[in-house]
Amino acid sequence: MEEHIMIDLHGIIKRFYVGKPNELEILHGIDLQVKKGEFVSIVGASGSGKSTLMNIIGVLDRPTQGSYMLDGMDVAKARDNELSNIRNKKIGFVFQTYNLISRTSALKNVELHMLYGKIERKRRRERACELLEMVGMKERMSHKPDELSGGQKQRVAIARAMANDPSIILADEPTGALDSATGRLIMDLFHKLNKEQGKTIVLITHSNELAEETQRIITLKDGMITGEREGLVECW
């Protein structure tokens, strides 16, 4: 049976200030395919174009040129409401800076993400509790972000990313602000989501050590893919 391609990028170019004297091309023709259920890392130094590429994969931005098929849908032809639906339901985002709402409890932070999905209140609360328990935050669900450590915040952020049961998780430097022991816990969570729930995960990182834990490592340099190799995911 043919493997299902979840993310399919061809000839992706991204320019800023198009048509102006200071026009800047960040991505120079990216070809990338990610299969359903794969755990892939995109590695590169600061300024290599990683975040720009993630924004395109996550339909937070559109490419200047090239084609992007996401789970069989042509992103270029999608209307704004369809793109919003993709961001809300198909993709879960995990950022280095957590992006939690500061004056709101961990439980509410996860619940709020389900409001757009028209899930009734009782079920929202049940699901938020289940997810916080899954990431080991059951005892801290009433705490606000400023009462949590960096690792605890990131676990809440992962629970929130999972709120609408997305098929893809995009993680942008998710351990970048954490110490190595806490980062280990976060990576273990991603492995669990990939293995036990079959989530397709794209990890953006500058760390070759973390990248080695994924099935496939894509190296990005100066806006171009310069290499691709297998990781050591069998160890996990």
Short mmCIF file of C-alpha atoms in Angstrom, two decimals:
data_model
loop_
_atom_site.label_atom_id
_atom_site.label_comp_id
_atom_site.label_asym_id
_atom_site.label_seq_id
_atom_site.Cartn_x
_atom_site.Cartn_y
_atom_site.Cartn_z
CA MET A 1 0.00 0.00 0.00
CA GLU A 2 1.32 3.44 -0.93
CA GLU A 3 2.45 5.58 2.01
CA HIS A 4 0.37 8.67 2.61
CA ILE A 5 2.21 11.97 2.08
CA MET A 6 1.04 14.48 4.69
CA ILE A 7 3.27 17.46 3.79
CA ASP A 8 4.36 17.95 0.18
CA LEU A 9 6.38 21.06 -0.73
CA HIS A 10 7.75 21.68 -4.23
CA GLY A 11 9.93 24.61 -5.32
CA ILE A 12 9.01 26.76 -2.32
CA ILE A 13 10.45 30.26 -2.58
CA LYS A 14 9.77 32.94 0.04
CA ARG A 15 10.63 36.57 -0.56
CA PHE A 16 9.97 39.58 1.62
CA TYR A 17 9.57 43.19 0.40
CA VAL A 18 8.71 41.83 -3.05
CA GLY A 19 9.41 44.30 -5.86
CA LYS A 20 11.28 46.70 -3.60
CA PRO A 21 15.01 47.56 -3.73
CA ASN A 22 15.54 45.72 -0.43
CA GLU A 23 13.76 42.54 -1.64
CA LEU A 24 15.02 39.59 0.36
CA GLU A 25 14.74 35.93 -0.61
CA ILE A 26 14.82 33.67 2.45
CA LEU A 27 13.87 30.26 0.95
CA HIS A 28 15.36 29.30 -2.42
CA GLY A 29 13.31 26.45 -3.84
CA ILE A 30 12.53 23.97 -1.05
CA ASP A 31 11.37 20.44 -1.93
CA LEU A 32 10.23 18.46 1.09
CA GLN A 33 7.88 15.56 1.72
CA VAL A 34 6.82 14.24 5.12
CA LYS A 35 4.84 11.00 5.37
CA LYS A 36 1.98 10.39 7.75
CA GLY A 37 3.28 9.24 11.14
CA GLU A 38 6.86 10.35 10.49
CA PHE A 39 8.97 12.17 13.10
CA VAL A 40 11.21 14.53 11.15
CA SER A 41 13.62 17.24 12.26
CA ILE A 42 14.69 20.34 10.35
CA VAL A 43 18.10 21.45 11.56
CA GLY A 44 19.93 24.65 10.85
CA ALA A 45 21.78 27.55 12.38
CA SER A 46 20.08 30.81 13.27
CA GLY A 47 19.13 32.62 10.06
CA SER A 48 18.99 29.45 7.93
CA GLY A 49 15.27 29.93 7.20
CA LYS A 50 13.89 27.34 9.66
CA SER A 51 11.17 29.54 11.15
CA THR A 52 10.14 30.89 7.74
CA LEU A 53 9.76 27.30 6.52
CA MET A 54 7.79 26.34 9.62
CA ASN A 55 5.42 29.28 9.09
CA ILE A 56 4.73 28.03 5.56
CA ILE A 57 4.26 24.40 6.66
CA GLY A 58 1.91 25.62 9.42
CA VAL A 59 -0.01 27.84 6.93
CA LEU A 60 0.80 30.89 9.05
CA ASP A 61 2.33 32.39 5.89
CA ARG A 62 2.08 31.74 2.16
CA PRO A 63 5.05 31.05 -0.14
CA THR A 64 5.94 33.57 -2.86
CA GLN A 65 6.32 30.72 -5.36
CA GLY A 66 6.00 26.95 -5.39
CA SER A 67 3.29 24.46 -4.46
CA TYR A 68 2.19 23.09 -1.11
CA MET A 69 -0.15 20.14 -0.72
CA LEU A 70 -1.18 19.48 2.88
CA ASP A 71 -2.86 16.10 3.36
CA GLY A 72 -4.08 16.27 -0.24
CA MET A 73 -5.30 19.89 -0.10
CA ASP A 74 -3.77 22.55 -2.34
CA VAL A 75 -2.97 25.29 0.19
CA ALA A 76 -2.70 27.98 -2.52
CA LYS A 77 -6.35 27.42 -3.46
CA ALA A 78 -7.66 27.31 0.11
CA ARG A 79 -9.80 30.18 1.37
CA ASP A 80 -8.89 32.05 4.56
CA ASN A 81 -11.56 30.25 6.61
CA GLU A 82 -10.22 26.88 5.38
CA LEU A 83 -6.67 27.87 6.36
CA SER A 84 -7.92 28.97 9.78
CA ASN A 85 -9.62 25.59 10.17
CA ILE A 86 -6.37 23.79 9.25
CA ARG A 87 -4.41 25.80 11.85
CA ASN A 88 -7.01 25.08 14.48
CA LYS A 89 -7.76 21.41 13.86
CA LYS A 90 -5.13 19.74 11.68
CA ILE A 91 -1.95 21.28 13.13
CA GLY A 92 -0.82 21.64 16.74
CA PHE A 93 1.87 24.26 17.36
CA VAL A 94 4.50 24.15 20.11
CA PHE A 95 6.78 27.19 20.41
CA GLN A 96 9.98 27.91 22.32
CA THR A 97 8.26 30.77 24.17
CA TYR A 98 5.19 28.63 25.15
CA ASN A 99 2.65 31.34 24.08
CA LEU A 100 0.38 30.65 27.05
CA ILE A 101 -2.21 33.20 28.22
CA SER A 102 -0.63 34.63 31.37
CA ARG A 103 -3.59 35.28 33.69
CA THR A 104 -5.32 32.01 32.92
CA SER A 105 -4.92 28.58 34.52
CA ALA A 106 -3.26 25.67 32.75
CA LEU A 107 -6.69 24.06 32.42
CA LYS A 108 -8.23 27.14 30.79
CA ASN A 109 -5.24 27.54 28.46
CA VAL A 110 -5.93 24.06 27.07
CA GLU A 111 -9.72 24.49 27.09
CA LEU A 112 -9.67 27.79 25.21
CA HIS A 113 -8.07 26.10 22.22
CA MET A 114 -11.22 24.00 21.82
CA LEU A 115 -13.65 26.94 21.73
CA TYR A 116 -13.34 27.30 17.95
CA GLY A 117 -14.08 23.63 17.51
CA LYS A 118 -17.61 24.10 18.89
CA ILE A 119 -17.01 21.41 21.49
CA GLU A 120 -19.50 21.66 24.35
CA ARG A 121 -18.22 22.96 27.66
CA LYS A 122 -18.34 19.73 29.69
CA ARG A 123 -16.43 17.82 27.02
CA ARG A 124 -13.88 20.64 26.69
CA ARG A 125 -13.12 20.42 30.40
CA GLU A 126 -12.92 16.60 30.34
CA ARG A 127 -10.54 16.62 27.38
CA ALA A 128 -8.36 19.36 28.89
CA CYS A 129 -8.08 17.33 32.12
CA GLU A 130 -7.21 14.17 30.17
CA LEU A 131 -4.50 15.97 28.19
CA LEU A 132 -2.95 17.62 31.24
CA GLU A 133 -2.87 14.23 32.96
CA MET A 134 -1.20 12.74 29.86
CA VAL A 135 1.62 15.32 30.04
CA GLY A 136 2.03 14.89 33.81
CA MET A 137 0.39 18.18 34.79
CA LYS A 138 -2.74 16.92 36.53
CA GLU A 139 -1.61 18.30 39.90
CA ARG A 140 -0.86 21.76 38.46
CA MET A 141 -3.90 22.36 36.23
CA SER A 142 -5.22 25.24 38.37
CA HIS A 143 -1.84 27.05 38.30
CA LYS A 144 -1.23 30.09 36.08
CA PRO A 145 1.84 30.20 33.80
CA ASP A 146 3.84 32.45 36.17
CA GLU A 147 3.43 29.77 38.85
CA LEU A 148 4.97 27.11 36.60
CA SER A 149 8.55 26.26 35.63
CA GLY A 150 9.67 26.39 31.99
CA GLY A 151 9.26 22.64 31.56
CA GLN A 152 5.81 22.69 33.13
CA LYS A 153 4.75 25.54 30.81
CA GLN A 154 5.98 23.58 27.80
CA ARG A 155 4.03 20.51 28.90
CA VAL A 156 0.89 22.66 29.15
CA ALA A 157 1.70 24.00 25.67
CA ILE A 158 1.92 20.43 24.33
CA ALA A 159 -1.43 19.57 25.95
CA ARG A 160 -2.89 22.68 24.30
CA ALA A 161 -1.40 21.71 20.92
CA MET A 162 -3.16 18.34 21.25
CA ALA A 163 -6.53 19.86 22.25
CA ASN A 164 -8.26 19.37 18.90
CA ASP A 165 -6.49 16.06 18.17
CA PRO A 166 -4.39 17.36 15.25
CA SER A 167 -2.71 14.94 12.88
CA ILE A 168 0.45 17.11 12.69
CA ILE A 169 2.52 18.70 15.45
CA LEU A 170 4.94 21.48 14.51
CA ALA A 171 7.47 22.17 17.26
CA ASP A 172 9.74 25.21 16.88
CA GLU A 173 12.78 24.90 19.19
CA PRO A 174 10.52 23.40 21.92
CA THR A 175 13.45 22.72 24.28
CA GLY A 176 15.40 25.89 23.45
CA ALA A 177 14.58 27.66 26.73
CA LEU A 178 14.89 24.55 28.93
CA ASP A 179 17.73 22.83 30.76
CA SER A 180 18.83 19.47 29.38
CA ALA A 181 16.96 17.30 31.92
CA THR A 182 13.68 19.15 31.30
CA GLY A 183 14.29 19.10 27.55
CA ARG A 184 14.65 15.32 27.85
CA LEU A 185 11.14 15.09 29.36
CA ILE A 186 9.70 17.17 26.51
CA MET A 187 11.39 15.01 23.85
CA ASP A 188 10.10 11.87 25.58
CA LEU A 189 6.59 13.32 25.29
CA PHE A 190 7.01 13.84 21.55
CA HIS A 191 8.24 10.27 21.13
CA LYS A 192 5.20 9.04 23.03
CA LEU A 193 2.79 11.06 20.84
CA ASN A 194 4.51 9.81 17.70
CA LYS A 195 4.66 6.13 18.71
CA GLU A 196 1.41 5.71 20.64
CA GLN A 197 -0.87 8.12 18.75
CA GLY A 198 0.80 8.11 15.34
CA LYS A 199 1.19 11.88 15.23
CA THR A 200 3.23 13.32 12.37
CA ILE A 201 5.83 15.53 14.05
CA VAL A 202 8.10 18.15 12.50
CA LEU A 203 10.73 19.38 14.95
CA ILE A 204 12.60 22.59 14.15
CA THR A 205 15.87 22.73 16.06
CA HIS A 206 19.46 23.96 15.97
CA SER A 207 20.50 20.94 18.08
CA ASN A 208 22.02 18.03 16.17
CA GLU A 209 21.75 15.94 19.34
CA LEU A 210 17.95 16.29 19.45
CA ALA A 211 17.68 15.82 15.70
CA GLU A 212 19.44 12.45 15.97
CA GLU A 213 16.41 11.16 17.89
CA THR A 214 14.10 11.63 14.91
CA GLN A 215 13.58 9.28 11.97
CA ARG A 216 14.85 11.71 9.37
CA ILE A 217 17.06 14.79 9.63
CA ILE A 218 16.72 17.59 7.06
CA THR A 219 19.59 20.11 7.10
CA LEU A 220 18.74 23.66 6.09
CA LYS A 221 21.46 26.18 5.27
CA ASP A 222 21.00 29.67 3.81
CA GLY A 223 17.42 28.88 2.77
CA MET A 224 18.24 25.63 0.97
CA ILE A 225 18.08 21.95 1.94
CA THR A 226 21.72 20.84 1.90
CA GLY A 227 21.36 17.34 3.29
CA GLU A 228 19.05 14.59 4.44
CA ARG A 229 19.87 11.53 6.54
CA GLU A 230 18.32 9.01 8.88
CA GLY A 231 18.38 9.60 12.63
CA LEU A 232 18.77 7.14 15.49
CA VAL A 233 15.09 6.96 16.40
CA GLU A 234 15.27 3.16 16.71
CA CYS A 235 17.01 3.73 20.05
CA TRP A 236 13.88 5.30 21.50
#
